[in-house]
């Protein structure tokens, strides 16, 4: 059998030293290429903590996270940052776009961070990504000149710039009205269906979770349920 895209084994996470919060208490699951999964659970159950660990923004207290067969615990800080930049796309609840830069320049930022320069093919890719998220007519706009939903779509295009193996999104629609949220969700579904982008999204919204193919539900730092979601034919 092919190795999973992501393997999480025995992962725990403690925060703090004097007063320790055990945010994750032993998480095990794996994700195959092309999956579209929802991470759900009550506030404080550990969803963002888990996403940050999978996204290599932080390291587990114990346990292993392997991505495409690479044991990420074996990488030093520089190696981890480089691996993250080339493997993971991250979309946050708040888009974290750079206000002084245009949509295209924001999308180019991960490539610039990786290579220290921008080439013409990169610029073409950034513009093509913006067109694919429906912003072909907004390439030169600053974030402040875009709506919340449009900003989030720029953030998704940015997350896809380096062709990540895994797209992670922490409440990508949490800060949007219903219609913009729906557009962003449909965009993620389309990228998954058409481009095969593997997605894991944290959501509070059960109606969104049932529209993902799989739902991992956390309670109190543990996987409470991990189930396939029956999709209408
Ligand atoms: N930087 C931190 N320092 C200390 N404790 C933290 C830190 N980040 C999170 N925690 C604690 O870890 C636990 C899990 O937090 P986490 O943010 O992962 O929850 P969550 O499921 O994402 O919640 P929400 O739905 O409210 O976003 C909580 O008890 C939280 O208080
Ligand atoms: Mg959270």
Coordinates of C-alpha atoms and ligand atoms in Angstrom, one line a residue:
X1 CA 0.0 0.0 0.0
X2 CA 1.2 3.5 -0.7
X3 CA 2.2 5.5 2.3
X4 CA -0.4 8.0 3.6
X5 CA 0.1 11.7 2.9
X6 CA -0.2 12.4 6.6
X7 CA 0.4 10.1 9.5
X8 CA -0.3 11.3 13.0
X9 CA 0.8 8.9 15.7
X10 CA 0.5 9.2 19.5
X11 CA 0.6 13.0 19.3
X12 CA 0.3 15.0 22.6
X13 CA 0.7 18.7 23.2
X14 CA 1.2 20.4 26.5
X15 CA 1.2 24.2 26.8
X16 CA 2.9 26.1 29.6
X17 CA 5.5 25.1 32.1
X18 CA 4.4 26.1 35.6
X19 CA 0.8 25.4 34.9
X20 CA 0.5 22.8 32.2
X21 CA -2.5 22.5 29.9
X22 CA -2.7 19.2 28.1
X23 CA -4.3 20.3 24.8
X24 CA -3.9 17.0 23.0
X25 CA -3.8 13.7 24.8
X26 CA -2.8 11.1 22.2
X27 CA -4.0 11.6 18.6
X28 CA -3.8 8.9 15.9
X29 CA -5.0 9.1 12.4
X30 CA -3.8 9.2 8.8
X31 CA -4.9 10.9 5.7
X32 CA -4.7 9.7 2.1
X33 CA -4.0 11.9 -0.9
X34 CA -7.2 13.5 -2.2
X35 CA -9.2 13.4 1.1
X36 CA -11.4 16.3 2.1
X37 CA -11.9 16.2 5.8
X38 CA -13.5 18.3 8.6
X39 CA -12.0 18.7 12.0
X40 CA -14.8 19.5 14.5
X41 CA -15.3 19.6 18.3
X42 CA -16.2 22.0 21.1
X43 CA -14.3 25.1 21.8
X44 CA -11.0 24.2 23.5
X45 CA -11.1 20.6 22.3
X46 CA -7.7 21.1 20.5
X47 CA -8.7 21.6 16.9
X48 CA -6.4 24.6 16.2
X49 CA -3.6 23.0 18.2
X50 CA -3.8 19.9 16.1
X51 CA -4.0 21.9 12.8
X52 CA -1.0 24.0 13.9
X53 CA 1.0 20.8 14.6
X54 CA 0.0 19.2 11.3
X55 CA 0.8 22.5 9.6
X56 CA 4.3 22.4 11.2
X57 CA 3.8 25.8 12.9
X58 CA 4.5 24.1 16.2
X59 CA 5.9 20.8 17.4
X60 CA 4.2 18.1 19.4
X61 CA 5.2 17.4 23.0
X62 CA 5.4 13.7 22.1
X63 CA 4.4 11.5 19.2
X64 CA 5.1 11.6 15.5
X65 CA 3.8 13.5 12.5
X66 CA 5.0 12.2 9.1
X67 CA 4.1 13.9 5.9
X68 CA 4.8 12.0 2.6
X69 CA 7.0 9.7 4.6
X70 CA 9.1 12.4 6.1
X71 CA 9.3 12.2 9.9
X72 CA 8.9 16.0 10.6
X73 CA 10.4 15.6 14.1
X74 CA 13.8 14.8 12.5
X75 CA 14.0 18.2 10.8
X76 CA 15.8 21.2 12.4
X77 CA 14.1 24.6 12.5
X78 CA 15.3 25.7 9.1
X79 CA 14.6 22.3 7.5
X80 CA 11.1 22.4 9.0
X81 CA 10.4 25.9 7.7
X82 CA 11.5 24.9 4.2
X83 CA 9.6 21.7 4.2
X84 CA 6.5 23.5 5.5
X85 CA 6.8 26.2 2.8
X86 CA 6.9 23.5 0.1
X87 CA 4.4 21.1 1.5
X88 CA 1.7 22.9 3.4
X89 CA -0.8 25.6 2.5
X90 CA -2.4 27.3 5.5
X91 CA -5.5 29.4 5.5
X92 CA -6.4 31.1 8.8
X93 CA -9.7 32.5 10.0
X94 CA -8.4 36.0 9.6
X95 CA -6.6 36.1 6.2
X96 CA -3.3 37.8 7.4
X97 CA -2.7 39.4 4.0
X98 CA -0.1 42.1 3.9
X99 CA -1.9 45.4 3.6
X100 CA 0.7 47.3 1.6
X101 CA 0.8 44.7 -1.2
X102 CA -1.6 43.9 -4.1
X103 CA -3.6 40.6 -4.3
X104 CA -1.0 39.3 -6.8
X105 CA 1.9 40.3 -4.6
X106 CA 0.3 38.6 -1.6
X107 CA -0.2 35.4 -3.6
X108 CA 3.5 35.6 -4.7
X109 CA 4.8 36.0 -1.1
X110 CA 5.4 32.2 -0.4
X111 CA 7.4 31.9 -3.6
X112 CA 9.4 35.0 -2.7
X113 CA 10.0 33.6 0.8
X114 CA 11.3 30.3 -0.7
X115 CA 13.4 31.6 -3.5
X116 CA 14.2 35.2 -2.6
X117 CA 13.0 36.4 -6.1
X118 CA 10.0 36.4 -8.3
X119 CA 10.1 35.0 -11.9
X120 CA 7.7 35.6 -14.7
X121 CA 6.3 32.0 -14.6
X122 CA 5.6 32.5 -10.8
X123 CA 3.8 35.8 -11.6
X124 CA 1.8 34.0 -14.3
X125 CA 0.9 31.2 -11.8
X126 CA -0.2 33.8 -9.1
X127 CA -2.5 35.5 -11.6
X128 CA -3.9 32.2 -12.8
X129 CA -4.6 31.2 -9.2
X130 CA -6.4 34.5 -8.6
X131 CA -8.5 33.9 -11.8
X132 CA -9.4 30.4 -10.6
X133 CA -10.7 31.8 -7.3
X134 CA -12.8 34.4 -9.3
X135 CA -10.6 37.4 -8.8
X136 CA -9.1 37.8 -12.2
X137 CA -10.4 41.4 -12.3
X138 CA -8.9 42.3 -8.9
X139 CA -5.2 41.4 -9.4
X140 CA -3.9 44.8 -8.4
X141 CA -6.2 45.6 -5.5
X142 CA -4.9 46.0 -2.0
X143 CA -6.6 43.8 0.7
X144 CA -8.4 46.9 2.0
X145 CA -10.0 47.3 -1.4
X146 CA -11.5 43.8 -1.3
X147 CA -14.5 42.3 0.6
X148 CA -13.9 39.8 3.4
X149 CA -14.8 36.9 1.1
X150 CA -12.5 38.2 -1.6
X151 CA -9.7 38.6 0.9
X152 CA -10.2 35.0 2.0
X153 CA -10.1 33.8 -1.6
X154 CA -6.8 35.7 -2.0
X155 CA -5.5 33.9 1.1
X156 CA -6.6 30.5 -0.5
X157 CA -4.8 31.4 -3.7
X158 CA -1.7 32.3 -1.6
X159 CA -1.9 29.0 0.2
X160 CA -1.9 27.2 -3.2
X161 CA 1.0 29.1 -4.6
X162 CA 3.6 26.4 -3.8
X163 CA 1.4 23.6 -4.9
X164 CA 1.1 22.2 -1.4
X165 CA 0.5 18.5 -0.8
X166 CA -1.9 19.5 2.0
X167 CA -4.2 22.5 2.4
X168 CA -5.1 23.3 6.0
X169 CA -7.7 25.8 6.9
X170 CA -8.7 26.9 10.4
X171 CA -12.3 28.2 10.3
X172 CA -11.9 29.6 6.8
X173 CA -15.5 30.7 6.7
X174 CA -15.8 31.6 10.4
X175 CA -15.4 35.3 9.8
X176 CA -17.6 35.6 6.7
X177 CA -21.3 36.1 6.0
X178 CA -23.3 33.0 4.9
X179 CA -22.9 33.7 1.1
X180 CA -19.2 34.5 1.1
X181 CA -18.6 31.5 3.4
X182 CA -20.5 29.3 1.0
X183 CA -18.4 30.6 -1.9
X184 CA -15.2 29.9 -0.1
X185 CA -16.3 26.4 0.9
X186 CA -17.4 25.6 -2.7
X187 CA -14.0 26.9 -3.9
X188 CA -12.2 24.5 -1.5
X189 CA -14.4 21.6 -2.7
X190 CA -13.8 22.4 -6.3
X191 CA -10.0 22.6 -5.8
X192 CA -10.2 19.2 -4.1
X193 CA -12.4 17.7 -6.9
X194 CA -10.6 19.2 -9.9
X195 CA -7.0 19.5 -8.7
X196 CA -6.9 16.8 -6.2
X197 CA -5.8 19.1 -3.4
X198 CA -6.0 17.3 -0.1
X199 CA -7.9 19.5 2.4
X200 CA -8.4 19.5 6.2
X201 CA -10.6 22.2 7.5
X202 CA -11.6 23.1 11.0
X203 CA -15.2 24.2 11.3
X204 CA -17.7 24.9 14.0
X205 CA -20.5 24.5 11.4
X206 CA -22.0 21.0 11.4
X207 CA -23.7 21.8 8.1
X208 CA -20.3 22.3 6.5
X209 CA -18.8 19.3 8.3
X210 CA -21.4 16.9 6.8
X211 CA -20.4 18.3 3.3
X212 CA -16.9 17.0 3.9
X213 CA -16.0 13.4 3.1
X214 CA -14.7 12.6 6.5
X215 CA -15.2 14.1 10.0
X216 CA -12.7 13.8 12.8
X217 CA -14.4 15.0 15.9
X218 CA -12.3 16.0 18.9
X219 CA -13.4 16.1 22.5
X220 CA -11.0 17.2 25.3
X221 CA -7.9 16.6 23.3
X222 CA -8.8 13.1 22.0
X223 CA -10.4 11.8 18.8
X224 CA -14.0 11.1 19.8
X225 CA -15.2 10.0 16.4
X226 CA -13.6 9.5 13.0
X227 CA -16.1 8.7 10.3
X228 CA -16.8 8.9 6.6
X229 CA -19.6 11.2 5.8
X230 CA -22.2 9.7 3.4
X231 CA -22.5 12.0 0.4
X232 CA -25.7 12.3 -1.6
X233 CA -25.2 10.5 -5.0
Ligands
LIG1 N1 -0.7 29.1 23.4 C1 -1.4 28.5 24.4 N2 -1.0 28.5 25.6 C2 -1.6 27.9 26.6 N3 -2.8 27.2 26.4 C3 -3.2 27.1 25.1 C4 -2.6 27.8 24.0 N4 -3.3 27.6 22.9 C5 -4.3 26.8 23.3 N5 -4.3 26.5 24.6 C6 -5.2 25.7 25.3 O1 -5.3 24.4 24.7 C7 -6.6 23.9 24.6 C8 -7.0 23.7 23.1 O2 -7.0 24.9 22.5 P1 -7.3 25.1 20.9 O3 -7.1 26.5 20.5 O4 -6.6 24.0 20.2 O5 -8.9 24.7 20.8 P2 -9.9 24.8 19.7 O6 -10.6 23.5 19.6 O7 -9.2 25.3 18.4 O8 -11.0 25.9 20.2 P3 -11.9 27.0 19.4 O9 -13.0 26.2 18.8 O10 -12.3 27.9 20.5 O11 -11.0 27.7 18.4 C9 -7.5 24.9 25.3 O12 -7.6 24.5 26.6 C10 -6.7 26.2 25.2 O13 -7.0 27.0 26.3
LIG2 MG1 -9.5 27.1 17.3

